[in-house]
RNA sequence: GGCAGGUUGCCCGAGCGGCCAAUGGGAGCGGACUGUAAAUCCGCCGGAGUAUUCCUUCGAAGGUUCGAAUCCUUCACCUGCCA
């Protein structure tokens, strides 16, 4: 396996290095041979999301450059929960965590190679944490953590006002112990993660120094924020999930396609494997002809392909092209229309057609009948690309497009299909 | 254990016996303008209803009152101070 000597420069150019330990030492290590590195994922939800994707892709970049990944799932740390600003977490049951651990593993696996000289390894910190006795933990690990230093950590400090349990306060010890264990048992000398994890990451570097007199490296990627600095990932309905059950590939694709101009280059660097020349060309096009949205299109295509595969991406693109193609839905073939609407989200009804208001609720376009009625009053409801003026509208069979479809739309870009089947 | 303060809609945060479905901000949704972009402006933003209206909400359960998010009691949780 050859080692890519430009890895660190590439990461830097992509804006992936928000923090690093000694940069020169890190550079030396990365050019000296295949470095064993690790990145951890806590099962705090049924699926991984955009923030995790940054780490997965970063790990992949490192592996492609010749280094050896250890992907850690937090079967143990997921039982505890790291402190977050919004307050104390609710503990999840062991069964829930186990289920989520399995999901996490499944979602990470496609992104790394588990074969060859620098094959990836999957580890679970439950394996070395569950059986650890309290006394050993306090003597061997706790002794290396001065509480005054722990209190000074940013995440903890922000929580001192609102309160923080001993459980979450102790989280950093567990994550640090992970690094120490991987260092001892597997020769892992590098950890990366999101910048919100920096405190936990450096905790591990320090522990390795104190407890094993070893030298380890680390870097953190920046938090992805919107143009106005607010947190990303919280789109309508919650985070940007990788699980197609939780977020359809269509919605996933649309998210990337709708990235604002000021963010698109940054996103291309972080979320695609396009090289520098290609991204700079897209940046130029975005600058000169923003209305063509070349950057967004490339971004959506590449990221959706990475996560959901080329075949799904092609279908989703075709769906978007059909729905956004123009006003005349009647010109589409029934097969194309049906496929597009199934991607965008659809329900089916048989027999007598419900009112438009009920259909909006049923397809999820509106939260309640009142919401649906309001949307119509606001002028944001469409049937087959025709604005709906009458809140009492009941579609008839003459409204069917492509033989059996009603195309509902809320606002400019939220579509839903209703497939009407005969009784 | 004692004392003080707190728990309000998705989030933050007013309200402190009737004028409260509850000020304001943020988020979200829709419209106008555009490029399925940003910014800006306008409207909406508990549920049902065309609607005068009705129903369910202000930590939980009781109570006082013609009437409570607002007063009282008990409980739970949180914060601070003192032990």
Tab-separated table of C-alpha atoms (C1' of nucleotides) in Angstrom:
chain	number	residue	atom	x	y	z
A	1	UNK	CA	0.000	0.000	0.000
A	2	UNK	CA	1.405	3.332	-0.989
A	3	UNK	CA	0.914	6.292	1.265
A	4	UNK	CA	-0.431	9.504	-0.225
A	5	UNK	CA	1.971	12.214	0.926
A	6	UNK	CA	-0.501	15.001	0.209
A	7	UNK	CA	-3.250	13.768	2.489
A	8	UNK	CA	-2.891	16.437	5.133
A	9	UNK	CA	-2.759	19.217	2.571
A	10	UNK	CA	-5.879	17.854	0.943
A	11	UNK	CA	-7.722	17.693	4.259
A	12	UNK	CA	-6.663	21.213	5.005
A	13	UNK	CA	-7.775	22.460	1.608
A	14	UNK	CA	-11.145	20.810	2.131
A	15	UNK	CA	-11.520	22.692	5.354
A	16	UNK	CA	-11.630	19.524	7.384
A	17	UNK	CA	-9.047	20.540	9.953
A	18	UNK	CA	-10.704	22.698	12.575
A	19	UNK	CA	-8.299	21.550	15.277
A	20	UNK	CA	-5.240	19.369	15.269
A	21	UNK	CA	-2.667	18.273	17.767
A	22	UNK	CA	0.906	19.202	16.813
A	23	UNK	CA	0.505	19.671	13.078
A	24	UNK	CA	4.102	18.855	12.146
A	25	UNK	CA	4.120	15.703	14.208
A	26	UNK	CA	0.854	14.681	12.602
A	27	UNK	CA	2.288	15.326	9.160
A	28	UNK	CA	5.361	13.233	9.930
A	29	UNK	CA	3.249	10.397	11.228
A	30	UNK	CA	0.955	10.405	8.203
A	31	UNK	CA	3.828	10.333	5.744
A	32	UNK	CA	5.819	7.718	7.644
A	33	UNK	CA	3.615	4.721	6.873
A	34	UNK	CA	0.130	3.396	7.326
A	35	UNK	CA	-1.247	4.991	10.478
A	36	UNK	CA	-3.879	3.130	12.452
A	37	UNK	CA	-6.581	5.616	13.272
A	38	UNK	CA	-9.996	5.524	14.792
A	39	UNK	CA	-13.266	7.405	14.738
A	40	UNK	CA	-16.188	6.689	17.006
A	41	UNK	CA	-19.936	6.720	16.477
A	42	UNK	CA	-22.339	6.700	19.372
A	43	UNK	CA	-25.713	5.083	18.783
A	44	UNK	CA	-27.876	7.997	19.914
A	45	UNK	CA	-30.515	7.530	17.223
A	46	UNK	CA	-31.791	4.743	14.971
A	47	UNK	CA	-29.705	6.087	12.104
A	48	UNK	CA	-26.571	8.064	11.432
A	49	UNK	CA	-26.958	11.560	10.039
A	50	UNK	CA	-25.108	14.232	8.118
A	51	UNK	CA	-22.706	15.030	10.957
A	52	UNK	CA	-21.653	11.394	11.123
A	53	UNK	CA	-21.280	11.298	7.373
A	54	UNK	CA	-18.510	13.879	7.585
A	55	UNK	CA	-16.549	11.495	9.801
A	56	UNK	CA	-17.308	8.441	7.699
A	57	UNK	CA	-16.103	10.169	4.564
A	58	UNK	CA	-13.054	11.539	6.333
A	59	UNK	CA	-12.184	8.041	7.491
A	60	UNK	CA	-12.551	6.897	3.925
A	61	UNK	CA	-10.220	9.630	2.740
A	62	UNK	CA	-7.623	8.434	5.207
A	63	UNK	CA	-8.037	4.840	4.139
A	64	UNK	CA	-7.751	5.754	0.468
A	65	UNK	CA	-4.521	7.514	1.354
A	66	UNK	CA	-3.173	4.264	2.760
A	67	UNK	CA	-4.038	4.436	6.446
A	68	UNK	CA	-5.826	1.833	8.494
A	69	UNK	CA	-9.263	2.579	9.933
A	70	UNK	CA	-10.777	1.374	13.168
A	71	UNK	CA	-14.449	2.245	13.153
A	72	UNK	CA	-15.741	2.254	16.689
A	73	UNK	CA	-19.381	1.952	17.614
A	74	UNK	CA	-20.257	3.142	21.060
A	75	UNK	CA	-22.142	0.247	22.595
A	76	UNK	CA	-20.869	1.472	25.960
A	77	UNK	CA	-20.668	5.233	25.464
A	78	UNK	CA	-24.114	5.128	23.880
A	79	UNK	CA	-25.417	3.896	27.229
A	80	UNK	CA	-24.028	7.010	28.913
A	81	UNK	CA	-24.379	9.865	26.423
A	82	UNK	CA	-21.956	12.729	25.972
A	83	UNK	CA	-22.917	16.111	27.419
A	84	UNK	CA	-24.619	18.364	24.947
A	85	UNK	CA	-25.585	21.986	25.366
A	86	UNK	CA	-29.315	21.452	25.287
A	87	UNK	CA	-29.259	19.509	28.513
A	88	UNK	CA	-29.230	16.116	30.094
A	89	UNK	CA	-29.998	13.203	27.828
A	90	UNK	CA	-32.584	10.543	28.516
A	91	UNK	CA	-30.910	7.202	28.970
A	92	UNK	CA	-31.742	4.516	26.455
A	93	UNK	CA	-32.241	0.878	27.327
A	94	UNK	CA	-29.601	-1.703	26.559
A	95	UNK	CA	-31.885	-3.292	23.970
A	96	UNK	CA	-32.407	-0.009	22.180
A	97	UNK	CA	-28.707	0.737	22.165
A	98	UNK	CA	-27.912	-2.731	20.860
A	99	UNK	CA	-30.340	-2.324	18.031
A	100	UNK	CA	-28.908	1.063	17.134
A	101	UNK	CA	-25.365	-0.298	17.331
A	102	UNK	CA	-26.324	-2.823	14.682
A	103	UNK	CA	-27.748	-0.051	12.504
A	104	UNK	CA	-24.620	2.032	12.873
A	105	UNK	CA	-22.383	-0.855	11.872
A	106	UNK	CA	-24.486	-1.560	8.822
A	107	UNK	CA	-24.394	2.065	7.760
A	108	UNK	CA	-20.652	2.482	8.126
A	109	UNK	CA	-19.582	-0.721	6.425
A	110	UNK	CA	-20.188	0.284	2.797
A	111	UNK	CA	-17.872	3.261	3.097
A	112	UNK	CA	-14.754	1.428	4.181
A	113	UNK	CA	-12.818	-1.447	2.734
A	114	UNK	CA	-12.459	-4.456	4.966
A	115	UNK	CA	-9.945	-6.150	2.719
A	116	UNK	CA	-6.363	-5.644	1.713
A	117	UNK	CA	-3.258	-4.448	3.535
A	118	UNK	CA	-4.959	-1.613	5.326
A	119	UNK	CA	-8.295	-3.301	5.895
A	120	UNK	CA	-10.688	-1.594	8.235
A	121	UNK	CA	-11.680	-3.079	11.579
A	122	UNK	CA	-14.963	-2.603	13.382
A	123	UNK	CA	-14.835	-2.436	17.161
A	124	UNK	CA	-17.392	-1.866	19.899
A	125	UNK	CA	-16.310	-0.208	23.135
A	126	UNK	CA	-18.884	-2.281	25.000
A	127	UNK	CA	-16.430	-5.151	24.659
A	128	UNK	CA	-13.827	-3.649	26.961
A	129	UNK	CA	-16.035	-1.446	29.085
A	130	UNK	CA	-18.916	-3.630	30.218
A	131	UNK	CA	-16.809	-5.961	32.319
A	132	UNK	CA	-14.590	-3.274	33.822
A	133	UNK	CA	-14.944	-3.012	37.568
A	134	UNK	CA	-15.648	0.319	39.213
A	135	UNK	CA	-12.524	0.087	41.291
A	136	UNK	CA	-10.291	-0.552	38.305
A	137	UNK	CA	-11.978	2.233	36.425
A	138	UNK	CA	-11.469	4.747	39.213
A	139	UNK	CA	-7.899	3.672	39.930
A	140	UNK	CA	-6.606	3.178	36.412
A	141	UNK	CA	-8.529	5.786	34.483
A	142	UNK	CA	-10.047	8.248	36.944
A	143	UNK	CA	-6.738	8.963	38.596
A	144	UNK	CA	-5.504	10.603	35.407
A	145	UNK	CA	-8.333	13.122	35.225
A	146	UNK	CA	-7.984	16.239	37.363
A	147	UNK	CA	-11.494	17.458	38.063
A	148	UNK	CA	-10.440	21.097	37.874
A	149	UNK	CA	-9.393	20.484	34.270
A	150	UNK	CA	-12.594	18.631	33.498
A	151	UNK	CA	-14.660	21.493	34.846
A	152	UNK	CA	-12.853	23.936	32.615
A	153	UNK	CA	-13.917	22.058	29.475
A	154	UNK	CA	-16.231	24.097	27.315
A	155	UNK	CA	-19.091	21.596	27.107
A	156	UNK	CA	-19.056	21.059	30.851
A	157	UNK	CA	-18.771	24.742	31.677
A	158	UNK	CA	-21.808	25.574	29.617
A	159	UNK	CA	-23.742	22.926	31.481
A	160	UNK	CA	-22.778	24.013	34.981
A	161	UNK	CA	-25.598	26.538	35.068
A	162	UNK	CA	-28.347	24.230	33.924
A	163	UNK	CA	-26.945	21.175	35.595
A	164	UNK	CA	-25.085	18.067	34.567
A	165	UNK	CA	-25.208	14.583	36.026
A	166	UNK	CA	-22.155	12.692	37.158
A	167	UNK	CA	-22.961	10.223	34.403
A	168	UNK	CA	-22.500	12.680	31.578
A	169	UNK	CA	-19.667	14.414	33.372
A	170	UNK	CA	-17.811	11.106	33.290
A	171	UNK	CA	-18.294	10.585	29.588
A	172	UNK	CA	-14.877	11.956	28.687
A	173	UNK	CA	-13.232	9.228	30.747
A	174	UNK	CA	-14.905	6.524	28.723
A	175	UNK	CA	-14.000	7.981	25.371
A	176	UNK	CA	-10.440	8.600	26.509
A	177	UNK	CA	-10.248	5.034	27.704
A	178	UNK	CA	-11.312	3.878	24.235
A	179	UNK	CA	-8.378	5.633	22.673
A	180	UNK	CA	-6.012	4.225	25.291
A	181	UNK	CA	-7.298	0.699	24.719
A	182	UNK	CA	-7.025	0.937	20.976
A	183	UNK	CA	-3.546	2.358	21.388
A	184	UNK	CA	-2.436	-0.503	23.599
A	185	UNK	CA	-4.163	-3.381	21.868
A	186	UNK	CA	-4.118	-2.277	18.240
A	187	UNK	CA	-1.416	0.366	17.972
A	188	UNK	CA	-3.926	3.081	17.083
A	189	UNK	CA	-2.261	6.485	17.245
A	190	UNK	CA	-4.724	8.870	15.645
A	191	UNK	CA	-8.307	9.839	16.346
A	192	UNK	CA	-10.554	12.188	14.461
A	193	UNK	CA	-14.052	13.448	15.062
A	194	UNK	CA	-16.267	16.517	15.017
A	195	UNK	CA	-15.053	19.666	16.692
A	196	UNK	CA	-17.711	19.265	19.360
A	197	UNK	CA	-15.814	16.121	20.332
A	198	UNK	CA	-12.463	17.851	20.579
A	199	UNK	CA	-12.449	17.845	24.349
A	200	UNK	CA	-13.118	14.114	24.464
A	201	UNK	CA	-10.539	13.452	21.786
A	202	UNK	CA	-7.723	15.362	23.425
A	203	UNK	CA	-8.711	13.674	26.671
A	204	UNK	CA	-7.654	10.431	25.031
A	205	UNK	CA	-4.400	11.842	23.711
A	206	UNK	CA	-3.557	13.026	27.191
A	207	UNK	CA	-4.518	9.746	28.801
A	208	UNK	CA	-2.221	7.868	26.446
A	209	UNK	CA	0.586	10.168	27.466
A	210	UNK	CA	-0.098	9.867	31.179
A	211	UNK	CA	-1.042	6.222	31.449
A	212	UNK	CA	1.101	4.701	28.717
A	213	UNK	CA	3.747	7.331	28.139
A	214	UNK	CA	2.731	7.194	24.500
A	215	UNK	CA	2.336	9.785	21.824
A	216	UNK	CA	-0.898	10.001	19.871
A	217	UNK	CA	-2.367	12.441	17.372
A	218	UNK	CA	-5.779	13.862	16.691
A	219	UNK	CA	-7.711	16.231	14.530
A	220	UNK	CA	-11.255	17.538	14.477
A	221	UNK	CA	-13.438	18.572	11.584
A	222	UNK	CA	-15.454	21.757	11.820
A	223	UNK	CA	-19.099	21.814	12.679
A	224	UNK	CA	-21.116	22.289	9.523
A	225	UNK	CA	-23.253	25.401	9.852
A	226	UNK	CA	-25.541	27.285	7.517
A	227	UNK	CA	-24.574	30.541	5.924
A	228	UNK	CA	-26.002	32.421	8.869
A	229	UNK	CA	-24.019	30.358	11.341
A	230	UNK	CA	-26.902	28.307	12.679
A	231	UNK	CA	-26.677	24.560	13.027
A	232	UNK	CA	-27.328	22.440	10.000
A	233	UNK	CA	-28.926	19.082	9.712
A	234	UNK	CA	-32.137	20.190	11.308
A	235	UNK	CA	-34.255	20.398	8.239
A	236	UNK	CA	-37.982	19.926	8.355
A	237	UNK	CA	-38.779	16.756	10.190
A	238	UNK	CA	-35.448	16.660	11.960
A	239	UNK	CA	-31.948	15.701	10.980
A	240	UNK	CA	-30.630	14.613	7.629
A	241	UNK	CA	-30.718	10.852	8.054
A	242	UNK	CA	-28.784	8.291	6.079
A	243	UNK	CA	-31.398	5.588	6.600
A	244	UNK	CA	-33.741	5.551	3.589
A	245	UNK	CA	-36.588	4.525	5.888
A	246	UNK	CA	-36.157	7.687	7.896
A	247	UNK	CA	-35.442	9.993	4.990
A	248	UNK	CA	-36.287	9.011	1.462
A	249	UNK	CA	-33.494	9.179	-1.098
A	250	UNK	CA	-35.654	11.700	-2.924
A	251	UNK	CA	-35.770	14.033	0.086
A	252	UNK	CA	-32.074	13.399	0.679
A	253	UNK	CA	-31.238	14.384	-2.881
A	254	UNK	CA	-33.454	17.454	-2.675
A	255	UNK	CA	-31.668	18.593	0.446
A	256	UNK	CA	-28.317	18.746	-1.311
A	257	UNK	CA	-29.814	20.269	-4.401
A	258	UNK	CA	-31.175	23.103	-2.286
A	259	UNK	CA	-27.908	23.982	-0.593
A	260	UNK	CA	-27.411	27.718	-0.802
A	261	UNK	CA	-24.809	29.146	-3.152
A	262	UNK	CA	-22.599	30.451	-0.396
A	263	UNK	CA	-22.239	26.933	1.024
A	264	UNK	CA	-22.035	24.755	-2.007
A	265	UNK	CA	-18.280	24.829	-2.530
A	266	UNK	CA	-17.606	24.108	1.106
A	267	UNK	CA	-20.035	21.192	0.899
A	268	UNK	CA	-18.457	19.821	-2.256
A	269	UNK	CA	-15.100	19.762	-0.519
A	270	UNK	CA	-16.386	17.969	2.532
A	271	UNK	CA	-18.954	15.599	1.085
A	272	UNK	CA	-17.592	14.546	-2.294
A	273	UNK	CA	-14.478	12.854	-3.589
A	274	UNK	CA	-14.202	15.218	-6.514
A	275	UNK	CA	-10.669	16.484	-6.807
A	276	UNK	CA	-9.440	20.009	-6.460
A	277	UNK	CA	-9.599	20.872	-10.154
A	278	UNK	CA	-13.141	19.609	-10.510
A	279	UNK	CA	-14.361	21.489	-7.471
A	280	UNK	CA	-12.649	24.691	-8.528
A	281	UNK	CA	-14.330	24.421	-11.903
A	282	UNK	CA	-17.718	23.996	-10.213
A	283	UNK	CA	-16.927	26.955	-7.979
A	284	UNK	CA	-16.233	29.039	-11.050
A	285	UNK	CA	-19.498	28.009	-12.659
A	286	UNK	CA	-21.419	28.777	-9.485
A	287	UNK	CA	-19.803	32.179	-9.389
A	288	UNK	CA	-20.490	33.013	-13.012
A	289	UNK	CA	-23.832	31.369	-13.620
A	290	UNK	CA	-25.403	30.698	-10.256
A	291	UNK	CA	-28.825	30.097	-11.770
A	292	UNK	CA	-27.582	26.926	-13.438
A	293	UNK	CA	-26.788	25.504	-9.981
A	294	UNK	CA	-24.034	23.307	-11.382
A	295	UNK	CA	-22.463	22.991	-7.950
A	296	UNK	CA	-25.663	21.897	-6.265
A	297	UNK	CA	-26.432	19.392	-8.988
A	298	UNK	CA	-23.007	17.819	-8.749
A	299	UNK	CA	-23.201	17.813	-4.984
A	300	UNK	CA	-26.617	16.173	-4.861
A	301	UNK	CA	-25.624	13.561	-7.396
A	302	UNK	CA	-22.348	12.642	-5.741
A	303	UNK	CA	-23.553	12.518	-2.168
A	304	UNK	CA	-26.719	10.620	-2.986
A	305	UNK	CA	-24.667	8.125	-4.978
A	306	UNK	CA	-22.293	7.649	-2.069
A	307	UNK	CA	-25.087	7.019	0.383
A	308	UNK	CA	-27.831	5.393	-1.650
A	309	UNK	CA	-26.049	4.094	-4.741
A	310	UNK	CA	-26.025	5.027	-8.389
A	311	UNK	CA	-29.229	3.265	-9.305
A	312	UNK	CA	-31.324	4.979	-6.667
A	313	UNK	CA	-29.749	8.299	-7.548
A	314	UNK	CA	-30.696	7.931	-11.184
A	315	UNK	CA	-34.298	7.246	-10.215
A	316	UNK	CA	-34.414	10.182	-7.897
A	317	UNK	CA	-32.973	12.461	-10.539
A	318	UNK	CA	-35.524	11.282	-13.031
A	319	UNK	CA	-38.275	11.887	-10.504
A	320	UNK	CA	-37.100	15.429	-9.850
A	321	UNK	CA	-36.775	16.096	-13.554
A	322	UNK	CA	-40.319	14.906	-14.125
A	323	UNK	CA	-41.899	16.856	-11.292
A	324	UNK	CA	-39.946	20.050	-11.794
A	325	UNK	CA	-39.763	19.738	-15.533
A	326	UNK	CA	-42.628	22.066	-16.278
A	327	UNK	CA	-46.290	22.574	-15.809
A	328	UNK	CA	-47.589	19.939	-18.137
A	329	UNK	CA	-47.786	16.712	-16.198
A	330	UNK	CA	-50.083	15.207	-18.794
A	331	UNK	CA	-47.150	15.003	-21.178
A	332	UNK	CA	-45.341	12.515	-18.988
A	333	UNK	CA	-45.671	8.829	-19.516
A	334	UNK	CA	-47.700	7.130	-16.792
A	335	UNK	CA	-44.704	4.994	-15.878
A	336	UNK	CA	-42.421	7.980	-15.426
A	337	UNK	CA	-45.005	9.894	-13.473
A	338	UNK	CA	-45.774	6.954	-11.219
A	339	UNK	CA	-42.100	6.329	-10.527
A	340	UNK	CA	-41.512	9.991	-9.792
A	341	UNK	CA	-44.388	10.240	-7.379
A	342	UNK	CA	-43.456	7.048	-5.632
A	343	UNK	CA	-40.005	8.563	-5.046
A	344	UNK	CA	-41.435	11.839	-3.831
A	345	UNK	CA	-43.902	10.131	-1.549
A	346	UNK	CA	-47.345	8.865	-2.295
A	347	UNK	CA	-50.373	7.163	-0.904
A	348	UNK	CA	-53.144	5.307	-2.611
A	349	UNK	CA	-56.888	5.466	-2.349
A	350	UNK	CA	-59.584	3.393	-3.866
A	351	UNK	CA	-63.217	4.060	-4.454
A	352	UNK	CA	-64.709	7.457	-3.899
A	353	UNK	CA	-62.231	10.330	-3.921
A	354	UNK	CA	-61.779	12.228	-0.649
A	355	UNK	CA	-61.682	16.016	-0.585
A	356	UNK	CA	-58.483	17.821	-1.446
A	357	UNK	CA	-58.103	18.863	2.182
A	358	UNK	CA	-58.248	15.261	3.354
A	359	UNK	CA	-55.780	14.214	0.708
A	360	UNK	CA	-53.292	16.808	1.919
A	361	UNK	CA	-53.512	15.404	5.414
A	362	UNK	CA	-53.289	11.840	4.201
A	363	UNK	CA	-50.190	12.445	2.111
A	364	UNK	CA	-48.535	14.297	4.948
A	365	UNK	CA	-48.450	17.572	3.070
A	366	UNK	CA	-50.478	19.131	5.875
A	367	UNK	CA	-50.428	18.411	9.587
A	368	UNK	CA	-54.148	18.805	10.064
A	369	UNK	CA	-57.236	19.714	8.107
A	370	UNK	CA	-56.965	23.243	9.446
A	371	UNK	CA	-53.388	23.431	8.249
A	372	UNK	CA	-54.470	22.199	4.837
A	373	UNK	CA	-57.258	24.755	4.655
A	374	UNK	CA	-54.869	27.504	5.665
A	375	UNK	CA	-52.400	26.463	3.020
A	376	UNK	CA	-55.131	26.713	0.412
A	377	UNK	CA	-56.095	30.142	1.733
A	378	UNK	CA	-52.433	31.174	1.509
A	379	UNK	CA	-52.380	30.107	-2.107
A	380	UNK	CA	-49.828	27.387	-1.550
A	381	UNK	CA	-51.778	24.333	-2.592
A	382	UNK	CA	-51.739	22.823	-6.054
A	383	UNK	CA	-53.430	19.968	-7.819
A	384	UNK	CA	-51.680	18.812	-10.972
A	385	UNK	CA	-49.684	22.050	-10.933
A	386	UNK	CA	-52.854	24.153	-10.886
A	387	UNK	CA	-53.347	26.320	-7.834
A	388	UNK	CA	-56.266	25.216	-5.697
A	389	UNK	CA	-58.545	28.126	-4.830
A	390	UNK	CA	-61.495	26.297	-3.356
A	391	UNK	CA	-61.027	24.732	0.063
A	392	UNK	CA	-63.961	22.436	-0.596
A	393	UNK	CA	-62.544	21.003	-3.767
A	394	UNK	CA	-63.152	17.319	-4.299
A	395	UNK	CA	-61.104	15.910	-7.172
A	396	UNK	CA	-62.981	13.944	-9.775
A	397	UNK	CA	-61.924	11.253	-12.176
A	398	UNK	CA	-61.341	13.901	-14.845
A	399	UNK	CA	-58.465	15.224	-12.700
A	400	UNK	CA	-56.508	11.996	-12.972
A	401	UNK	CA	-53.167	12.300	-14.711
A	402	UNK	CA	-51.480	9.384	-16.382
A	403	UNK	CA	-54.590	7.324	-15.882
A	404	UNK	CA	-54.556	6.997	-12.114
A	405	UNK	CA	-52.599	9.768	-10.436
A	406	UNK	CA	-53.345	12.980	-8.619
A	407	UNK	CA	-50.326	15.215	-8.180
A	408	UNK	CA	-50.524	17.291	-5.016
A	409	UNK	CA	-48.067	20.017	-4.265
A	410	UNK	CA	-47.526	22.303	-1.328
A	411	UNK	CA	-45.513	25.410	-1.942
A	412	UNK	CA	-42.908	25.394	-4.610
A	413	UNK	CA	-41.229	22.105	-4.104
A	414	UNK	CA	-43.076	19.639	-1.924
A	415	UNK	CA	-44.850	17.046	-4.002
A	416	UNK	CA	-46.982	14.084	-3.073
A	417	UNK	CA	-48.801	11.628	-5.242
A	418	UNK	CA	-52.116	9.904	-4.785
A	419	UNK	CA	-52.627	6.738	-6.722
A	420	UNK	CA	-56.271	6.122	-7.366
A	421	UNK	CA	-57.217	2.518	-7.848
A	422	UNK	CA	-60.652	1.266	-8.871
A	423	UNK	CA	-62.575	-0.664	-6.269
B	1	G	C1'	-32.107	17.851	55.665
B	2	G	C1'	-33.403	23.466	55.751
B	3	C	C1'	-34.454	27.950	52.960
B	4	A	C1'	-35.384	30.491	48.339
B	5	G	C1'	-36.644	30.345	43.218
B	6	G	C1'	-38.366	27.698	39.015
B	7	U	C1'	-41.432	23.942	35.618
B	8	U	C1'	-45.826	27.929	29.854
B	9	G	C1'	-47.127	25.973	23.046
B	10	C	C1'	-41.300	22.945	18.371
B	11	C	C1'	-37.303	26.132	21.219
B	12	C	C1'	-36.386	30.626	24.146
B	13	G	C1'	-39.411	33.553	26.898
B	14	A	C1'	-43.698	37.066	28.825
B	15	G	C1'	-48.235	36.628	31.518
B	16	C	C1'	-49.396	36.505	37.727
B	17	G	C1'	-57.965	35.685	39.047
B	18	G	C1'	-62.026	37.282	33.951
B	19	C	C1'	-60.124	41.408	28.134
B	20	C	C1'	-55.707	34.232	27.480
B	21	A	C1'	-55.319	29.514	22.766
B	22	A	C1'	-52.156	32.810	26.001
B	23	U	C1'	-47.315	39.365	24.334
B	24	G	C1'	-42.511	38.970	21.974
B	25	G	C1'	-38.293	36.487	19.548
B	26	G	C1'	-36.379	32.181	16.958
B	27	A	C1'	-37.471	27.912	14.126
B	28	G	C1'	-41.173	26.156	10.669
B	29	C	C1'	-44.942	26.816	6.652
B	30	G	C1'	-47.184	29.738	2.529
B	31	G	C1'	-47.042	34.062	-0.858
B	32	A	C1'	-44.391	38.030	-3.699
B	33	C	C1'	-39.327	38.467	-6.035
B	34	U	C1'	-35.859	34.688	-8.164
B	35	G	C1'	-32.609	30.077	-10.013
B	36	U	C1'	-36.115	23.924	-6.580
B	37	A	C1'	-30.453	29.779	-3.995
B	38	A	C1'	-29.712	33.904	-0.462
B	39	A	C1'	-31.570	38.504	1.288
B	40	U	C1'	-36.048	41.361	1.759
B	41	C	C1'	-41.267	42.286	2.361
B	42	C	C1'	-46.283	40.207	3.517
B	43	G	C1'	-49.394	36.364	5.690
B	44	C	C1'	-49.970	31.858	8.700
B	45	C	C1'	-48.293	29.101	12.760
B	46	G	C1'	-53.015	23.684	19.177
B	47	G	C1'	-57.493	20.651	17.102
B	48	A	C1'	-62.597	20.607	14.697
B	49	G	C1'	-65.815	23.920	11.842
B	50	U	C1'	-67.763	28.202	6.151
B	51	A	C1'	-68.810	30.610	10.831
B	52	U	C1'	-71.013	33.499	15.719
B	53	U	C1'	-68.647	28.672	18.220
B	54	C	C1'	-66.862	24.266	20.461
B	55	C	C1'	-62.828	21.036	22.280
B	56	U	C1'	-57.795	20.145	24.394
B	57	U	C1'	-53.423	22.951	26.441
B	58	C	C1'	-49.613	26.588	30.619
B	59	G	C1'	-44.980	19.875	35.295
B	60	A	C1'	-48.971	16.020	37.818
B	61	A	C1'	-53.213	15.321	40.916
B	62	G	C1'	-56.711	17.572	43.973
B	63	G	C1'	-59.107	22.170	45.955
B	64	U	C1'	-61.007	27.513	46.389
B	65	U	C1'	-64.075	30.568	42.992
B	66	C	C1'	-69.647	32.310	39.084
B	67	G	C1'	-64.667	32.110	36.657
B	68	A	C1'	-57.587	29.917	37.300
B	69	A	C1'	-51.741	29.542	33.302
B	70	U	C1'	-52.566	33.029	37.317
B	71	C	C1'	-54.770	31.660	44.486
B	72	C	C1'	-54.351	27.106	48.037
B	73	U	C1'	-52.710	21.781	49.115
B	74	U	C1'	-49.949	17.479	47.990
B	75	C	C1'	-46.532	15.103	44.697
B	76	A	C1'	-42.521	14.939	40.897
B	77	C	C1'	-38.447	17.173	38.669
B	78	C	C1'	-34.822	21.323	38.099
B	79	U	C1'	-31.694	25.534	39.962
B	80	G	C1'	-29.327	28.359	43.779
B	81	C	C1'	-27.906	29.231	48.875
B	82	C	C1'	-27.178	27.012	53.714
B	83	A	C1'	-26.300	22.360	56.422
